[in-house]
Amino acid sequence: MSNTELLPLLESSDQAVEPCCPPLTERPFTAEEAETAARMFKALGDPVRLRLFSAVASHEGGEACVCDISDVGVSQPTVSHHLKKLKEAGLLTSERRGTWVYYRVEPSVLAAMGNLLAIAPAMA
């Protein structure tokens, strides 16, 4: 069992989705917010992981079979390792269908990432 903590990007409510952290330009992060954001950026800090994340996020239908995204210049075991790291960071979810695993980026994850990197309204 891994001791990796899931990245709590969002707190869900009935109507609105709240990101973990305010936009970078709004105010300085608290220590907890910085830890949360750093885990996300660390997971995306590897070029292969970023390519895999991008491949899943941009794939038609919003999900991708591992068989469709594994051509990133590394071996299949390495692809599996990187996908596991993205899942552990809370950036991807997966579902096994027969012998293949399908990955997706939850829309709330992309929304949280977008909010984090958005310019605060006062600065726009």
mmCIF file of N, CA, C and O in Angstrom, residues 12-56:
data_model
loop_
_atom_site.group_PDB
_atom_site.id
_atom_site.type_symbol
_atom_site.label_atom_id
_atom_site.label_comp_id
_atom_site.label_asym_id
_atom_site.label_seq_id
_atom_site.Cartn_x
_atom_site.Cartn_y
_atom_site.Cartn_z
ATOM 1 N N SER A 12 -16.304 19.617 -2.810
ATOM 2 C CA SER A 12 -17.559 19.656 -3.561
ATOM 3 C C SER A 12 -18.698 20.140 -2.680
ATOM 4 O O SER A 12 -18.763 19.843 -1.498
ATOM 5 N N SER A 13 -19.605 20.876 -3.279
ATOM 6 C CA SER A 13 -20.852 21.248 -2.633
ATOM 7 C C SER A 13 -21.972 20.926 -3.604
ATOM 8 O O SER A 13 -21.729 20.461 -4.701
ATOM 9 N N ASP A 14 -23.194 21.218 -3.213
ATOM 10 C CA ASP A 14 -24.312 20.885 -4.078
ATOM 11 C C ASP A 14 -24.278 21.670 -5.390
ATOM 12 O O ASP A 14 -24.581 21.146 -6.435
ATOM 13 N N GLN A 15 -23.926 22.945 -5.352
ATOM 14 C CA GLN A 15 -23.997 23.784 -6.532
ATOM 15 C C GLN A 15 -22.622 24.142 -7.087
ATOM 16 O O GLN A 15 -22.388 24.029 -8.266
ATOM 17 N N ALA A 16 -21.743 24.650 -6.258
ATOM 18 C CA ALA A 16 -20.490 25.214 -6.740
ATOM 19 C C ALA A 16 -19.315 24.314 -6.395
ATOM 20 O O ALA A 16 -19.359 23.547 -5.451
ATOM 21 N N VAL A 17 -18.281 24.465 -7.174
ATOM 22 C CA VAL A 17 -17.049 23.730 -6.940
ATOM 23 C C VAL A 17 -16.015 24.732 -6.462
ATOM 24 O O VAL A 17 -15.768 25.747 -7.102
ATOM 25 N N GLU A 18 -15.423 24.471 -5.316
ATOM 26 C CA GLU A 18 -14.443 25.382 -4.743
ATOM 27 C C GLU A 18 -13.043 24.812 -4.929
ATOM 28 O O GLU A 18 -12.778 23.688 -4.557
ATOM 29 N N PRO A 19 -12.138 25.591 -5.510
ATOM 30 C CA PRO A 19 -10.763 25.115 -5.650
ATOM 31 C C PRO A 19 -10.067 25.082 -4.296
ATOM 32 O O PRO A 19 -10.499 25.725 -3.341
ATOM 33 N N CYS A 20 -8.983 24.346 -4.238
ATOM 34 C CA CYS A 20 -8.231 24.215 -3.001
ATOM 35 C C CYS A 20 -7.558 25.508 -2.605
ATOM 36 O O CYS A 20 -7.343 25.775 -1.438
ATOM 37 N N CYS A 21 -7.203 26.293 -3.612
ATOM 38 C CA CYS A 21 -6.370 27.463 -3.375
ATOM 39 C C CYS A 21 -6.911 28.651 -4.167
ATOM 40 O O CYS A 21 -7.505 28.476 -5.221
ATOM 41 N N PRO A 22 -6.658 29.860 -3.671
ATOM 42 C CA PRO A 22 -7.075 31.032 -4.445
ATOM 43 C C PRO A 22 -6.149 31.208 -5.650
ATOM 44 O O PRO A 22 -5.075 30.597 -5.701
ATOM 45 N N PRO A 23 -6.542 32.049 -6.597
ATOM 46 C CA PRO A 23 -5.599 32.346 -7.688
ATOM 47 C C PRO A 23 -4.276 32.860 -7.117
ATOM 48 O O PRO A 23 -4.254 33.537 -6.084
ATOM 49 N N LEU A 24 -3.186 32.544 -7.780
ATOM 50 C CA LEU A 24 -1.864 32.958 -7.308
ATOM 51 C C LEU A 24 -1.759 34.463 -7.101
ATOM 52 O O LEU A 24 -1.018 34.930 -6.243
ATOM 53 N N THR A 25 -2.505 35.231 -7.889
ATOM 54 C CA THR A 25 -2.413 36.681 -7.827
ATOM 55 C C THR A 25 -3.326 37.308 -6.775
ATOM 56 O O THR A 25 -3.271 38.511 -6.555
ATOM 57 N N GLU A 26 -4.170 36.495 -6.138
ATOM 58 C CA GLU A 26 -5.132 37.037 -5.174
ATOM 59 C C GLU A 26 -4.489 37.397 -3.847
ATOM 60 O O GLU A 26 -4.728 38.461 -3.287
ATOM 61 N N ARG A 27 -3.689 36.478 -3.302
ATOM 62 C CA ARG A 27 -3.026 36.683 -2.008
ATOM 63 C C ARG A 27 -1.976 35.600 -1.849
ATOM 64 O O ARG A 27 -2.007 34.592 -2.556
ATOM 65 N N PRO A 28 -1.058 35.783 -0.916
ATOM 66 C CA PRO A 28 -0.079 34.704 -0.678
ATOM 67 C C PRO A 28 -0.773 33.445 -0.160
ATOM 68 O O PRO A 28 -1.762 33.527 0.576
ATOM 69 N N PHE A 29 -0.259 32.302 -0.546
ATOM 70 C CA PHE A 29 -0.800 31.027 -0.083
ATOM 71 C C PHE A 29 -0.491 30.824 1.389
ATOM 72 O O PHE A 29 0.558 31.241 1.889
ATOM 73 N N THR A 30 -1.380 30.108 2.052
ATOM 74 C CA THR A 30 -1.072 29.597 3.379
ATOM 75 C C THR A 30 -0.130 28.407 3.190
ATOM 76 O O THR A 30 0.037 27.897 2.071
ATOM 77 N N ALA A 31 0.445 27.923 4.269
ATOM 78 C CA ALA A 31 1.338 26.764 4.184
ATOM 79 C C ALA A 31 0.584 25.550 3.636
ATOM 80 O O ALA A 31 1.105 24.813 2.798
ATOM 81 N N GLU A 32 -0.646 25.340 4.074
ATOM 82 C CA GLU A 32 -1.441 24.191 3.619
ATOM 83 C C GLU A 32 -1.778 24.311 2.132
ATOM 84 O O GLU A 32 -1.688 23.342 1.381
ATOM 85 N N GLU A 33 -2.160 25.500 1.683
ATOM 86 C CA GLU A 33 -2.467 25.709 0.276
ATOM 87 C C GLU A 33 -1.228 25.480 -0.593
ATOM 88 O O GLU A 33 -1.313 24.878 -1.661
ATOM 89 N N ALA A 34 -0.088 25.930 -0.111
ATOM 90 C CA ALA A 34 1.153 25.739 -0.860
ATOM 91 C C ALA A 34 1.507 24.261 -0.967
ATOM 92 O O ALA A 34 1.947 23.797 -2.029
ATOM 93 N N GLU A 35 1.294 23.506 0.094
ATOM 94 C CA GLU A 35 1.546 22.058 0.063
ATOM 95 C C GLU A 35 0.656 21.379 -0.971
ATOM 96 O O GLU A 35 1.104 20.542 -1.754
ATOM 97 N N THR A 36 -0.606 21.737 -0.977
ATOM 98 C CA THR A 36 -1.565 21.143 -1.903
ATOM 99 C C THR A 36 -1.193 21.447 -3.349
ATOM 100 O O THR A 36 -1.147 20.559 -4.200
ATOM 101 N N ALA A 37 -0.936 22.718 -3.639
ATOM 102 C CA ALA A 37 -0.571 23.117 -5.002
ATOM 103 C C ALA A 37 0.758 22.484 -5.420
ATOM 104 O O ALA A 37 0.915 22.058 -6.565
ATOM 105 N N ALA A 38 1.708 22.395 -4.495
ATOM 106 C CA ALA A 38 3.015 21.813 -4.818
ATOM 107 C C ALA A 38 2.894 20.344 -5.204
ATOM 108 O O ALA A 38 3.586 19.883 -6.114
ATOM 109 N N ARG A 39 2.010 19.591 -4.549
ATOM 110 C CA ARG A 39 1.820 18.181 -4.902
ATOM 111 C C ARG A 39 1.307 18.053 -6.328
ATOM 112 O O ARG A 39 1.747 17.197 -7.090
ATOM 113 N N MET A 40 0.387 18.936 -6.707
ATOM 114 C CA MET A 40 -0.139 18.903 -8.064
ATOM 115 C C MET A 40 0.963 19.242 -9.069
ATOM 116 O O MET A 40 1.162 18.530 -10.049
ATOM 117 N N PHE A 41 1.687 20.322 -8.819
ATOM 118 C CA PHE A 41 2.737 20.727 -9.747
ATOM 119 C C PHE A 41 3.872 19.707 -9.799
ATOM 120 O O PHE A 41 4.457 19.480 -10.855
ATOM 121 N N LYS A 42 4.174 19.081 -8.665
ATOM 122 C CA LYS A 42 5.210 18.047 -8.661
ATOM 123 C C LYS A 42 4.813 16.877 -9.551
ATOM 124 O O LYS A 42 5.623 16.362 -10.315
ATOM 125 N N ALA A 43 3.553 16.475 -9.470
ATOM 126 C CA ALA A 43 3.076 15.372 -10.310
ATOM 127 C C ALA A 43 3.161 15.730 -11.779
ATOM 128 O O ALA A 43 3.436 14.882 -12.625
ATOM 129 N N LEU A 44 2.939 16.988 -12.110
ATOM 130 C CA LEU A 44 2.982 17.432 -13.506
ATOM 131 C C LEU A 44 4.370 17.909 -13.925
ATOM 132 O O LEU A 44 4.568 18.291 -15.073
ATOM 133 N N GLY A 45 5.330 17.874 -13.005
ATOM 134 C CA GLY A 45 6.669 18.386 -13.276
ATOM 135 C C GLY A 45 7.529 17.497 -14.151
ATOM 136 O O GLY A 45 8.593 17.918 -14.595
ATOM 137 N N ASP A 46 7.104 16.300 -14.417
ATOM 138 C CA ASP A 46 7.838 15.384 -15.288
ATOM 139 C C ASP A 46 7.268 15.505 -16.700
ATOM 140 O O ASP A 46 6.052 15.436 -16.879
ATOM 141 N N PRO A 47 8.113 15.674 -17.718
ATOM 142 C CA PRO A 47 7.598 15.838 -19.084
ATOM 143 C C PRO A 47 6.732 14.678 -19.573
ATOM 144 O O PRO A 47 5.740 14.909 -20.277
ATOM 145 N N VAL A 48 7.073 13.457 -19.205
ATOM 146 C CA VAL A 48 6.260 12.309 -19.641
ATOM 147 C C VAL A 48 4.894 12.370 -18.967
ATOM 148 O O VAL A 48 3.864 12.154 -19.617
ATOM 149 N N ARG A 49 4.852 12.695 -17.686
ATOM 150 C CA ARG A 49 3.567 12.797 -16.990
ATOM 151 C C ARG A 49 2.725 13.917 -17.571
ATOM 152 O O ARG A 49 1.514 13.767 -17.751
ATOM 153 N N LEU A 50 3.352 15.023 -17.877
ATOM 154 C CA LEU A 50 2.608 16.138 -18.455
ATOM 155 C C LEU A 50 2.043 15.763 -19.824
ATOM 156 O O LEU A 50 0.896 16.080 -20.141
ATOM 157 N N ARG A 51 2.818 15.035 -20.625
ATOM 158 C CA ARG A 51 2.318 14.573 -21.923
ATOM 159 C C ARG A 51 1.156 13.606 -21.753
ATOM 160 O O ARG A 51 0.162 13.685 -22.477
ATOM 161 N N LEU A 52 1.260 12.686 -20.805
ATOM 162 C CA LEU A 52 0.174 11.741 -20.559
ATOM 163 C C LEU A 52 -1.081 12.458 -20.063
ATOM 164 O O LEU A 52 -2.190 12.181 -20.522
ATOM 165 N N PHE A 53 -0.904 13.397 -19.146
ATOM 166 C CA PHE A 53 -2.033 14.160 -18.627
ATOM 167 C C PHE A 53 -2.709 14.936 -19.754
ATOM 168 O O PHE A 53 -3.930 14.936 -19.887
ATOM 169 N N SER A 54 -1.912 15.553 -20.602
ATOM 170 C CA SER A 54 -2.433 16.300 -21.745
ATOM 171 C C SER A 54 -3.150 15.377 -22.727
ATOM 172 O O SER A 54 -4.208 15.723 -23.263
ATOM 173 N N ALA A 55 -2.579 14.198 -22.958
ATOM 174 C CA ALA A 55 -3.193 13.237 -23.884
ATOM 175 C C ALA A 55 -4.560 12.797 -23.383
ATOM 176 O O ALA A 55 -5.513 12.682 -24.161
ATOM 177 N N VAL A 56 -4.670 12.565 -22.085
ATOM 178 C CA VAL A 56 -5.961 12.158 -21.519
ATOM 179 C C VAL A 56 -6.938 13.330 -21.567
ATOM 180 O O VAL A 56 -8.079 13.183 -22.006
#
